[in-house]
Structure formats: C-alpha cells, structure tokens
PDB file of C-alpha atoms in Angstrom:
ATOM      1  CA  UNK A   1     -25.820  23.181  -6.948  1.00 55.00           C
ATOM      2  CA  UNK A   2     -23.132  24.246  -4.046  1.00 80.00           C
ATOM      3  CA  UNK A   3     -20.137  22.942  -4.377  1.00 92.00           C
ATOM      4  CA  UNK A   4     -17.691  21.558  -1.456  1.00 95.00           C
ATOM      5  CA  UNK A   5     -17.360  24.354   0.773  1.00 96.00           C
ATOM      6  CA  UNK A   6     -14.580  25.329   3.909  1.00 97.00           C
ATOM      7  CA  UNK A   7     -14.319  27.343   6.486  1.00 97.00           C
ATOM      8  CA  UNK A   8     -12.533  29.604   7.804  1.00 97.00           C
ATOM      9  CA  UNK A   9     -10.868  30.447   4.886  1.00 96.00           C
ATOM     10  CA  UNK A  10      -7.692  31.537   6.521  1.00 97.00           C
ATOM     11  CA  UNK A  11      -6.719  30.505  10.261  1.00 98.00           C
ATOM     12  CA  UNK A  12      -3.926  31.763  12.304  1.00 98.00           C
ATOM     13  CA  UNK A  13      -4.060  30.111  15.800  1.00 97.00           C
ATOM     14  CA  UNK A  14      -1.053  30.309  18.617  1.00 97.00           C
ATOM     15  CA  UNK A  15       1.811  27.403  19.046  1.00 97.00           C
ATOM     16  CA  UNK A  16      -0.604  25.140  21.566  1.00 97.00           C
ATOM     17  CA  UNK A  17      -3.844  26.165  21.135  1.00 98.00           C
ATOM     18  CA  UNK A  18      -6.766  23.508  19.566  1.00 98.00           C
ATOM     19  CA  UNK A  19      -7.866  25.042  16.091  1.00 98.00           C
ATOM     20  CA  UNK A  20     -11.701  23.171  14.243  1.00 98.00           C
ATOM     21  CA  UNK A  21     -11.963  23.205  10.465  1.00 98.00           C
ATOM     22  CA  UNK A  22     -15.065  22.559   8.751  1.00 98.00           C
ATOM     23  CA  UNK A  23     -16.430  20.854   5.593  1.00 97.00           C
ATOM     24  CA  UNK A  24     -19.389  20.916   3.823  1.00 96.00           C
ATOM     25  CA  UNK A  25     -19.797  18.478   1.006  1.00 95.00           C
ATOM     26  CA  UNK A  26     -21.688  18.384  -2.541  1.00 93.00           C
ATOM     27  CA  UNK A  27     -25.370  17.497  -0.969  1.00 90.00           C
ATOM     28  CA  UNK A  28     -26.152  13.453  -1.641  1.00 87.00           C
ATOM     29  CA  UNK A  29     -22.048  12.747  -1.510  1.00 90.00           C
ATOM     30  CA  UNK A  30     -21.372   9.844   0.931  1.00 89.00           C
ATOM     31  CA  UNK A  31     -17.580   9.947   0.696  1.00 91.00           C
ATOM     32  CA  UNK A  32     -15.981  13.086   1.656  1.00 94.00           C
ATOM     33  CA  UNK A  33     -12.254  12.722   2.034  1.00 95.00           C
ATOM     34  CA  UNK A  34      -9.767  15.423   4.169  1.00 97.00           C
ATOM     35  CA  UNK A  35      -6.311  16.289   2.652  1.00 97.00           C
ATOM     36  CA  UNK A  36      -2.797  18.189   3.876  1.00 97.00           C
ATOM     37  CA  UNK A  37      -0.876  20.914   1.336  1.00 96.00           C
ATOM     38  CA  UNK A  38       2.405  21.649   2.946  1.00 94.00           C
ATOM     39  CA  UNK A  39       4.014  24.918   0.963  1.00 90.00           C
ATOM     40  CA  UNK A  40       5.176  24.138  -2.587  1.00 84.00           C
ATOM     41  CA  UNK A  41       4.306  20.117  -1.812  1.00 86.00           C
ATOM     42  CA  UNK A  42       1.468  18.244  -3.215  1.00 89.00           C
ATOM     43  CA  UNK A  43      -1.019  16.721  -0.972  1.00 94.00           C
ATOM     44  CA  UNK A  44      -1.079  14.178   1.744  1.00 95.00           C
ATOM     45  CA  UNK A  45      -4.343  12.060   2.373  1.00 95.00           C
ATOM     46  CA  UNK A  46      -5.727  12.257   6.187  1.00 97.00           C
ATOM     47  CA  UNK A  47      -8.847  10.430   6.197  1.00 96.00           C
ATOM     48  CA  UNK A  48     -11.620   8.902   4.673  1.00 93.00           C
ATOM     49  CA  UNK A  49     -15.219   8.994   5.718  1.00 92.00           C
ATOM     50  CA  UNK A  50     -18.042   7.071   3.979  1.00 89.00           C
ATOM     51  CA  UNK A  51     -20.897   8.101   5.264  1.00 89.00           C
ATOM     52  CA  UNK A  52     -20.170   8.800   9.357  1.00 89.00           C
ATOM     53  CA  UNK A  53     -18.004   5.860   9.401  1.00 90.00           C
ATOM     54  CA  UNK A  54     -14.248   6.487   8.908  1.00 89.00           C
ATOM     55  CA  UNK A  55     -12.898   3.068   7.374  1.00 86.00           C
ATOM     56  CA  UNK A  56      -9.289   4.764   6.453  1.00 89.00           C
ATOM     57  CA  UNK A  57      -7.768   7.169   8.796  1.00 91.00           C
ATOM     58  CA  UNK A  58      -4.163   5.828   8.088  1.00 91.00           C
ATOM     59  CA  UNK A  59      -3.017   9.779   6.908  1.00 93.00           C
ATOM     60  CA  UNK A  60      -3.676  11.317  10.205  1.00 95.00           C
ATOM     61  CA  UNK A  61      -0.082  11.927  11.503  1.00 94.00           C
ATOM     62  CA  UNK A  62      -0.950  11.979  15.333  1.00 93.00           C
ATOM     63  CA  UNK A  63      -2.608  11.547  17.852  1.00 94.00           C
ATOM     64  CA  UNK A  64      -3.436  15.483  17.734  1.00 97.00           C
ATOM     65  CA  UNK A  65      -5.256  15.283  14.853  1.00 97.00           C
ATOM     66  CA  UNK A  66      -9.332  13.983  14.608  1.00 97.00           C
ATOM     67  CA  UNK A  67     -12.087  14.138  12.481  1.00 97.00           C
ATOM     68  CA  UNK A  68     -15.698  13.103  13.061  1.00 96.00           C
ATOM     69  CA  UNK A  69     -18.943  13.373  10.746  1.00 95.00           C
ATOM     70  CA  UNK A  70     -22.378  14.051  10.907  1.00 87.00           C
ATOM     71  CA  UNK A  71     -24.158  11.358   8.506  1.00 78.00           C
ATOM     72  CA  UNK A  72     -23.185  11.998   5.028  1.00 78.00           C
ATOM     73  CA  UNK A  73     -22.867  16.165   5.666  1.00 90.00           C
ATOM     74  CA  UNK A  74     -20.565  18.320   7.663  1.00 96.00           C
ATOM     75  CA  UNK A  75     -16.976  17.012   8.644  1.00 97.00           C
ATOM     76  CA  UNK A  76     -14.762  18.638  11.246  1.00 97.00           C
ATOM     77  CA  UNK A  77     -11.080  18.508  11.896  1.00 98.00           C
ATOM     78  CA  UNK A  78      -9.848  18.974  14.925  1.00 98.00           C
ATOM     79  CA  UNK A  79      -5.851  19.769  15.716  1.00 98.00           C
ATOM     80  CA  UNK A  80      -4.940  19.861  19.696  1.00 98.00           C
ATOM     81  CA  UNK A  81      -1.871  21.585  21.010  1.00 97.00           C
ATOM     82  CA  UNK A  82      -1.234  22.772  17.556  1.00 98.00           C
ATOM     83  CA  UNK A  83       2.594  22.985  16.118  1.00 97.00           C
ATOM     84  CA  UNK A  84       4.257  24.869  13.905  1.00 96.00           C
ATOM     85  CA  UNK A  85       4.895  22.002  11.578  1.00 95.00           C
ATOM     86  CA  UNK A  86       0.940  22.276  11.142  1.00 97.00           C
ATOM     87  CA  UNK A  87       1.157  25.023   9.282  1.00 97.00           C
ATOM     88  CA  UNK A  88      -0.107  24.075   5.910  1.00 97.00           C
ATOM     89  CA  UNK A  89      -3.356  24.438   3.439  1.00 97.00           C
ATOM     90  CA  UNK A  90      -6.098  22.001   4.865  1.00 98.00           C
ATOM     91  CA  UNK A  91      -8.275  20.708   1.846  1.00 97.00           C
ATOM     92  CA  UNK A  92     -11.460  18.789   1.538  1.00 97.00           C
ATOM     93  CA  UNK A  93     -12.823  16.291  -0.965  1.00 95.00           C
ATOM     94  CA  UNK A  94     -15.856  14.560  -1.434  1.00 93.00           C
ATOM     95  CA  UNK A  95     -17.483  12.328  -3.832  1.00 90.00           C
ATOM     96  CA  UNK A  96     -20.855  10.227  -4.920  1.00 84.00           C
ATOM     97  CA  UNK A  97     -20.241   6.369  -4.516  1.00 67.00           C
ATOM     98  CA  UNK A  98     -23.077   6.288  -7.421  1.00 58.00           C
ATOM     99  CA  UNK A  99     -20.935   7.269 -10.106  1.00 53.00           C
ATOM    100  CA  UNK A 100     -19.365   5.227 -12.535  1.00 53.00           C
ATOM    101  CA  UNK A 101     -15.975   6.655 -11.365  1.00 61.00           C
ATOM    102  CA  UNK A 102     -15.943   8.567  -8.495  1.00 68.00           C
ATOM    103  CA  UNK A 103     -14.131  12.382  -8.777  1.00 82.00           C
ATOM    104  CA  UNK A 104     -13.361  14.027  -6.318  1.00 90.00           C
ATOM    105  CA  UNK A 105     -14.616  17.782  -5.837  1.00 92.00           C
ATOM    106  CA  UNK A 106     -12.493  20.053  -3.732  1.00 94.00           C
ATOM    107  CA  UNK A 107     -13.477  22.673  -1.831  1.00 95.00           C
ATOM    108  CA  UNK A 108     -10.883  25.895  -1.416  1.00 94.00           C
ATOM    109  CA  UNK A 109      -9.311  25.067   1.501  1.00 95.00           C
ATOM    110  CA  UNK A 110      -8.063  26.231   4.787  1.00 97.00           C
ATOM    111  CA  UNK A 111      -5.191  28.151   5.320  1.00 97.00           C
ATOM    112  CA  UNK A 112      -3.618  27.440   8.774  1.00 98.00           C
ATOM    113  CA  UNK A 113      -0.612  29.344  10.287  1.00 98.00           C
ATOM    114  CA  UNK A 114       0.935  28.784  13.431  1.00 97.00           C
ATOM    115  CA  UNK A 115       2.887  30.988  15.068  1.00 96.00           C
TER     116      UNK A 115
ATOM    117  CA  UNK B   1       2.596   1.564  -1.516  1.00 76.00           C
ATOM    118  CA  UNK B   2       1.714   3.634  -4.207  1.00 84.00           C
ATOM    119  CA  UNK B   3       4.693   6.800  -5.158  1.00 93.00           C
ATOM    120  CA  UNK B   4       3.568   9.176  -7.503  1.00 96.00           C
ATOM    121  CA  UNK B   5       7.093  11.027  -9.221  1.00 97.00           C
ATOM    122  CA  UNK B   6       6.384  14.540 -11.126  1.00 97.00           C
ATOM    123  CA  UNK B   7      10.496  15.342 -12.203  1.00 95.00           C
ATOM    124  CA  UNK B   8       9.857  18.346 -13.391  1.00 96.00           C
ATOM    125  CA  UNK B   9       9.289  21.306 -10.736  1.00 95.00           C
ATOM    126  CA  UNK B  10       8.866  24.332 -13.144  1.00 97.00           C
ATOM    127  CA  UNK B  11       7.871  24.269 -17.012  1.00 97.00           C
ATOM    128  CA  UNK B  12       7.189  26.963 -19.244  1.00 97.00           C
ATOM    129  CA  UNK B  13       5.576  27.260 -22.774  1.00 97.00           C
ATOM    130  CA  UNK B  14       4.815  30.226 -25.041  1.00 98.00           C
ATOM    131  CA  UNK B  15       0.964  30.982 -25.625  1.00 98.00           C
ATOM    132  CA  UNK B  16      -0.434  28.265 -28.798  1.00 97.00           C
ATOM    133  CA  UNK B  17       2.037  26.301 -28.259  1.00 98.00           C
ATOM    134  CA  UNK B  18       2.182  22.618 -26.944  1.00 98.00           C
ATOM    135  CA  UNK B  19       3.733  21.075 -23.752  1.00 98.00           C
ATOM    136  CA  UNK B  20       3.836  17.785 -22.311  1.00 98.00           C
ATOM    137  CA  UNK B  21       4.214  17.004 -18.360  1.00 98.00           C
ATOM    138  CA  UNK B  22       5.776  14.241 -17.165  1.00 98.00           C
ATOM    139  CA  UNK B  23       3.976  11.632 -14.274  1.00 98.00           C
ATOM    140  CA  UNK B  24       5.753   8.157 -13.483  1.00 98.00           C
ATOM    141  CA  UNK B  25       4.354   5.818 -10.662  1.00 97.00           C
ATOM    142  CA  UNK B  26       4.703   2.380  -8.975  1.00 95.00           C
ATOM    143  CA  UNK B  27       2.237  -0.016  -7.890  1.00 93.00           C
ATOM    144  CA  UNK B  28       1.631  -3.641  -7.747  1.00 91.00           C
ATOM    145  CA  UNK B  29      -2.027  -3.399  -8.858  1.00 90.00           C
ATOM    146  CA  UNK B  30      -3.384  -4.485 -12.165  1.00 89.00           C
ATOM    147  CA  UNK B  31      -6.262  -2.132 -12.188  1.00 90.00           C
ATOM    148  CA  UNK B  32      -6.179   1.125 -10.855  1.00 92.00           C
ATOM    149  CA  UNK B  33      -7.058   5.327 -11.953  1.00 92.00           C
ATOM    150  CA  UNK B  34      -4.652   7.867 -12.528  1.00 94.00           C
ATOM    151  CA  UNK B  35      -5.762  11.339 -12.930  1.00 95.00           C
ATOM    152  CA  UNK B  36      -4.665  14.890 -13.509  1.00 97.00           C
ATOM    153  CA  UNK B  37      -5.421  18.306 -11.320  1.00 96.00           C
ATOM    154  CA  UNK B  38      -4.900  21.617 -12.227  1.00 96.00           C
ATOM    155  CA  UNK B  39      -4.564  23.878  -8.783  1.00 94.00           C
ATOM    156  CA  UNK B  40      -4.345  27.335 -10.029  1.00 93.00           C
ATOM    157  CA  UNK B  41      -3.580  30.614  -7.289  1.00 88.00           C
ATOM    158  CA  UNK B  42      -6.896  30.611  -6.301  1.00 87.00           C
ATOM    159  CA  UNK B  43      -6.424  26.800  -4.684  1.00 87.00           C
ATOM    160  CA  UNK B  44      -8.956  25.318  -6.310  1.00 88.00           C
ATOM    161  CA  UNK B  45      -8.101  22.004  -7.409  1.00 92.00           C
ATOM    162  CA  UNK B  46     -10.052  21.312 -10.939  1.00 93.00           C
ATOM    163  CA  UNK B  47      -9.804  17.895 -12.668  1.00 93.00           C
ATOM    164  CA  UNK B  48      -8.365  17.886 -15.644  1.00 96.00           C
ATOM    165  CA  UNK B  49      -8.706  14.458 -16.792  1.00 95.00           C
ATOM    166  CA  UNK B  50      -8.924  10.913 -15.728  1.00 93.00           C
ATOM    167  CA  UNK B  51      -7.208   7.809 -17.094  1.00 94.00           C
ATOM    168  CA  UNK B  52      -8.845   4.137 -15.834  1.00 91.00           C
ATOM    169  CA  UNK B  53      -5.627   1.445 -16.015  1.00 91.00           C
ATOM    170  CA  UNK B  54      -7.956  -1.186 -18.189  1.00 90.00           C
ATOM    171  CA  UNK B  55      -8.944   1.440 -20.736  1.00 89.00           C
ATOM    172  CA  UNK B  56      -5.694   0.987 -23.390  1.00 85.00           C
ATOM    173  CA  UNK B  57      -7.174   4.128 -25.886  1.00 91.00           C
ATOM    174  CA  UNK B  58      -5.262   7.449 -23.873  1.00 94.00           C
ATOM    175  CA  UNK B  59      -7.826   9.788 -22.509  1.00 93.00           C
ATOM    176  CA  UNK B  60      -8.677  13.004 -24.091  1.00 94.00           C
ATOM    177  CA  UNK B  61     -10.617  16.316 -23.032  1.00 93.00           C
ATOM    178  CA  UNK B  62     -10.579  18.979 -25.703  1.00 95.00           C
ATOM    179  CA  UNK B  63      -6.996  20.550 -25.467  1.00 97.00           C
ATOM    180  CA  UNK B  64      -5.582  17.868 -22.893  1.00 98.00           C
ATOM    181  CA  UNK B  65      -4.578  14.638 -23.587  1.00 97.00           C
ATOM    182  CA  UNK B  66      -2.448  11.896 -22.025  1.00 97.00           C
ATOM    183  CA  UNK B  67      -0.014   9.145 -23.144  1.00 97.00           C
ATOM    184  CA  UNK B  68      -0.714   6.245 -21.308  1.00 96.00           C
ATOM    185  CA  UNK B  69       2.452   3.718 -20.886  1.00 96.00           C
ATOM    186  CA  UNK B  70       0.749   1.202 -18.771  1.00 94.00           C
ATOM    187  CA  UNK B  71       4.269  -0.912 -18.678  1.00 94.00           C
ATOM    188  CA  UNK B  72       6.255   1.829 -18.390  1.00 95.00           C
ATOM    189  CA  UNK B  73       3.785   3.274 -15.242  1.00 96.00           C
ATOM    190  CA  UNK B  74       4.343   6.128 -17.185  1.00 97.00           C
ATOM    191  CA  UNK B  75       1.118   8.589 -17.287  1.00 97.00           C
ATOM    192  CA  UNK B  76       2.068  12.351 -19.396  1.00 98.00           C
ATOM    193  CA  UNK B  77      -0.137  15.288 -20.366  1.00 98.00           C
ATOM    194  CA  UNK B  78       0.319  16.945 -23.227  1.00 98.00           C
ATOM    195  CA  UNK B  79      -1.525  20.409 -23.437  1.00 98.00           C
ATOM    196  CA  UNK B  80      -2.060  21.791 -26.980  1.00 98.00           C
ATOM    197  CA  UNK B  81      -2.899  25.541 -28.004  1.00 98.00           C
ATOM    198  CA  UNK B  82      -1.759  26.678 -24.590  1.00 98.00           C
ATOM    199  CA  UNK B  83      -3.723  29.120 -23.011  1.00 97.00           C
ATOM    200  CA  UNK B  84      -2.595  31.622 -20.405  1.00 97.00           C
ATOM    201  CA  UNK B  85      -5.120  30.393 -18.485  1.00 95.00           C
ATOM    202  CA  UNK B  86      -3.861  27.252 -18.273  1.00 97.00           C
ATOM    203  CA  UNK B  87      -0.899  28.938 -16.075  1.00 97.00           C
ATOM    204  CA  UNK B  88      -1.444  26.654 -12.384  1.00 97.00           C
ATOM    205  CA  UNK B  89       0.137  24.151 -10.767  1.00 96.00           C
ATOM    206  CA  UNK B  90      -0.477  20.491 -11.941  1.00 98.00           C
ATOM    207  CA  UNK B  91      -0.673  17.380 -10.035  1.00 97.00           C
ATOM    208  CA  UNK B  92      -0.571  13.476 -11.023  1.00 97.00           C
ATOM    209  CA  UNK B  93      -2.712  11.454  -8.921  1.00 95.00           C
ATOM    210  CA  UNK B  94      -3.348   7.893  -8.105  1.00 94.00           C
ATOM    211  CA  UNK B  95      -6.367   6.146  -7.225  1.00 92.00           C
ATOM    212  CA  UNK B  96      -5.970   2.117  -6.081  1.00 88.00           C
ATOM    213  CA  UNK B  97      -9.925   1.936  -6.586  1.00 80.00           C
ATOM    214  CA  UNK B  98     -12.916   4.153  -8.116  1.00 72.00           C
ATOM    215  CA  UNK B  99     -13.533   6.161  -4.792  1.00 73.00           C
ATOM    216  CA  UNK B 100     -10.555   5.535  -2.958  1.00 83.00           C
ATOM    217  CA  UNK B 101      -7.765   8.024  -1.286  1.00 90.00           C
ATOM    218  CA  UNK B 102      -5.541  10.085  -4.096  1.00 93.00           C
ATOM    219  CA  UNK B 103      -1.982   9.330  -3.789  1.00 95.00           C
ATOM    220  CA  UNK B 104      -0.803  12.684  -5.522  1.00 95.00           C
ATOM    221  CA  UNK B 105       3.171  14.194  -6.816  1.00 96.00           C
ATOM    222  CA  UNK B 106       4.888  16.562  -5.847  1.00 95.00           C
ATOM    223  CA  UNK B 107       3.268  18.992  -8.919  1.00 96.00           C
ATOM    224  CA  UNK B 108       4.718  20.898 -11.886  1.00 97.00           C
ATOM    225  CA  UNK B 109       4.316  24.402 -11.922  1.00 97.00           C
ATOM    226  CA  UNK B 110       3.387  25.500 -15.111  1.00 98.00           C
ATOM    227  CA  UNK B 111       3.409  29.016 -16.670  1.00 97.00           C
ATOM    228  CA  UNK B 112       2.584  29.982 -20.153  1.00 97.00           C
ATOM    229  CA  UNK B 113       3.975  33.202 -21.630  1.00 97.00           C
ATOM    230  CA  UNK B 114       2.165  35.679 -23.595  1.00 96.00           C
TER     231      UNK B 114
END
C-alpha cells in the first residue's frame, strides 16, 4: 500500500505569514508522530498523536506552532507569524501500535523557507 | 533525558570495503530500542536496523550489523561490502518504549568511493 505521504513538498512563505503542512499516514496506523530537520542537524521530535489525542506535545517549541488530527488519518501543522529560524525540513512519522515493535515510516518531508 | 552522540560528522570508505559508525547514548532506563536510519538526498529516512536493549545477541540485516555495548551505551554499525548506494546520511536513534518519540544524533555523513 501508500506509504506516509506530505505535502507541499517544498514551501516558501514570507517572515509573518501562517504556513499548514499536511500528513497522511500508512492507512490502519494510530500513531503518527511530526518531526523538525534543521540544515545539516538531525531531527527534533514535535509531537505525538495516538489516534486524535496528542498525549506528548513536549517538542513543539512555541506557542506558534499546533497540530491537530482527524481520527487516526490526516495531521496538520500549523506555524503562525512564521520566523526565519523556522526554516527547516518538516518530517512525518507514523506507526501501527499492533506490531511487536513499532517502526516508524517517514514520509519525504516538507521543505519550508522563510524569507 | 535521553542524548544521542554521533562523533563522527563525515566518513568515507572505498566500494567492498567495510566501515563501522560510531553511536554513544545516555539514559537511566533498563529497557529501551536503539535504531539506525539511513536518510539519503532524496530525504527519505529508511530503517536500517533495530536493536531492543534486552536482546544481548547484536542485530543483523544482510550487510549491516551492530555491536551492541549495553554498559558502555555504546550502539556501532558496521557496514560490510560497501555499496555506493549505501552513500546517505546516517542517524542513531533512541526509543524509551516500542512506539514512543525517537531521540535521534546529530548523523554521519557517509560516502563510499568508487
């Protein structure tokens, strides 16, 4: 089947404005999991969702940043007044709680550029 | 909190031959996962292989394997017969629980020469 997909693929949004990414998890996955690549860094963890419920969202750095989702499919992240330091690949995870140990599948990512 | 240390930025290895990359970490748990990713330029992240803390035999998968130094919190991959495919970045990861966030380092670029 599909795997996790993202969109857009590529962003570029003006210092300020609010920018939406999406995520589409691996059908039947309850956990789906959103992640931060800074250039040349590894990645940060944002937040957690199993199912629609969000039981870790310790990652998300402010205020500015959200994430809601539908069920156990589509996840948004939403970044208000966006800042340079923003800039940064946006990844998505998720992941069946059914299996014996849980991987993670990643979806390609968003590339978002302030300017 | 879990740290996740990668000390080497950059490696590089000559096609068929073998490398090993380097993963230390800290936590205070007992039981826990540590993985490997491969990222490659297309962003993907691909799992390479997966280690579970109580497991004592190291992992293998084909061409990969790891040395597992539970006391040490040490956690290497060695890569045998290196392919130039095999050219990505790689990143050690930490899991607390099975399903849990990945506590990831900083990643070793890795490029194998023809």
């Amino acid at each position: 089947g599909a795997g996790v997909s993202q969109s857009p693929s590529n962003k570029v949004t003006e210092k300020g404005k609010d920018v939406e990414l999406r995520c589409d998890p691996i059908s039947g996955h309850t956990a789906l999991y959103w992640y931060r690549q800074r250039l040349g860094q590894g990645l940060e963890f944002l937040i957690y969702f199993q199912g629609n419920s969000a039981p870790d969202k310790s990652g998300l750095p402010s205020d500015r940043f959200s994430a809601e989702r539908t069920g156990e499919s589509v996840s948004t992240l939403t970044i208000q007044r966006t800042q340079q330091e923003d800039s940064a690949v946006y990844l998505c995870a998720s992941s069946s709680r059914f299996e014996g140990l849980s991987e993670q599948y990643f979806g390609p990512g968003t590339r978002l550029t302030v300017t | 909190a879990q740290t996740v240390t990668q000390s080497q930025p950059e490696m590089s290895v000559q096609e068929a031959e073998t490398v090993t990359l380097s993963c230390t970490y800290d936590t205070s748990e007992s039981n826990y996962y540590l993985f490997w990713y491969k990222q490659p330029p297309s962003r993907q992240m691909i799992l390479v292989i997966r280690q579970e803390a109580y497991k004592q035999q190291n992992a293998t998968e084909n061409r990969f394997s790891v040395n597992f130094q539970k006391a040490a919190k040490s956690f290497s991959l060695k890569i045998s017969d290196s392919q130039l495919g095999d050219t990505a970045m790689y990143f050690c990861a930490f899991a607390r629980t099975s399903g849990s966030r990945l506590t990831f380092g900083e990643g070793t670029q890795l490029t194998v020469n023809p």
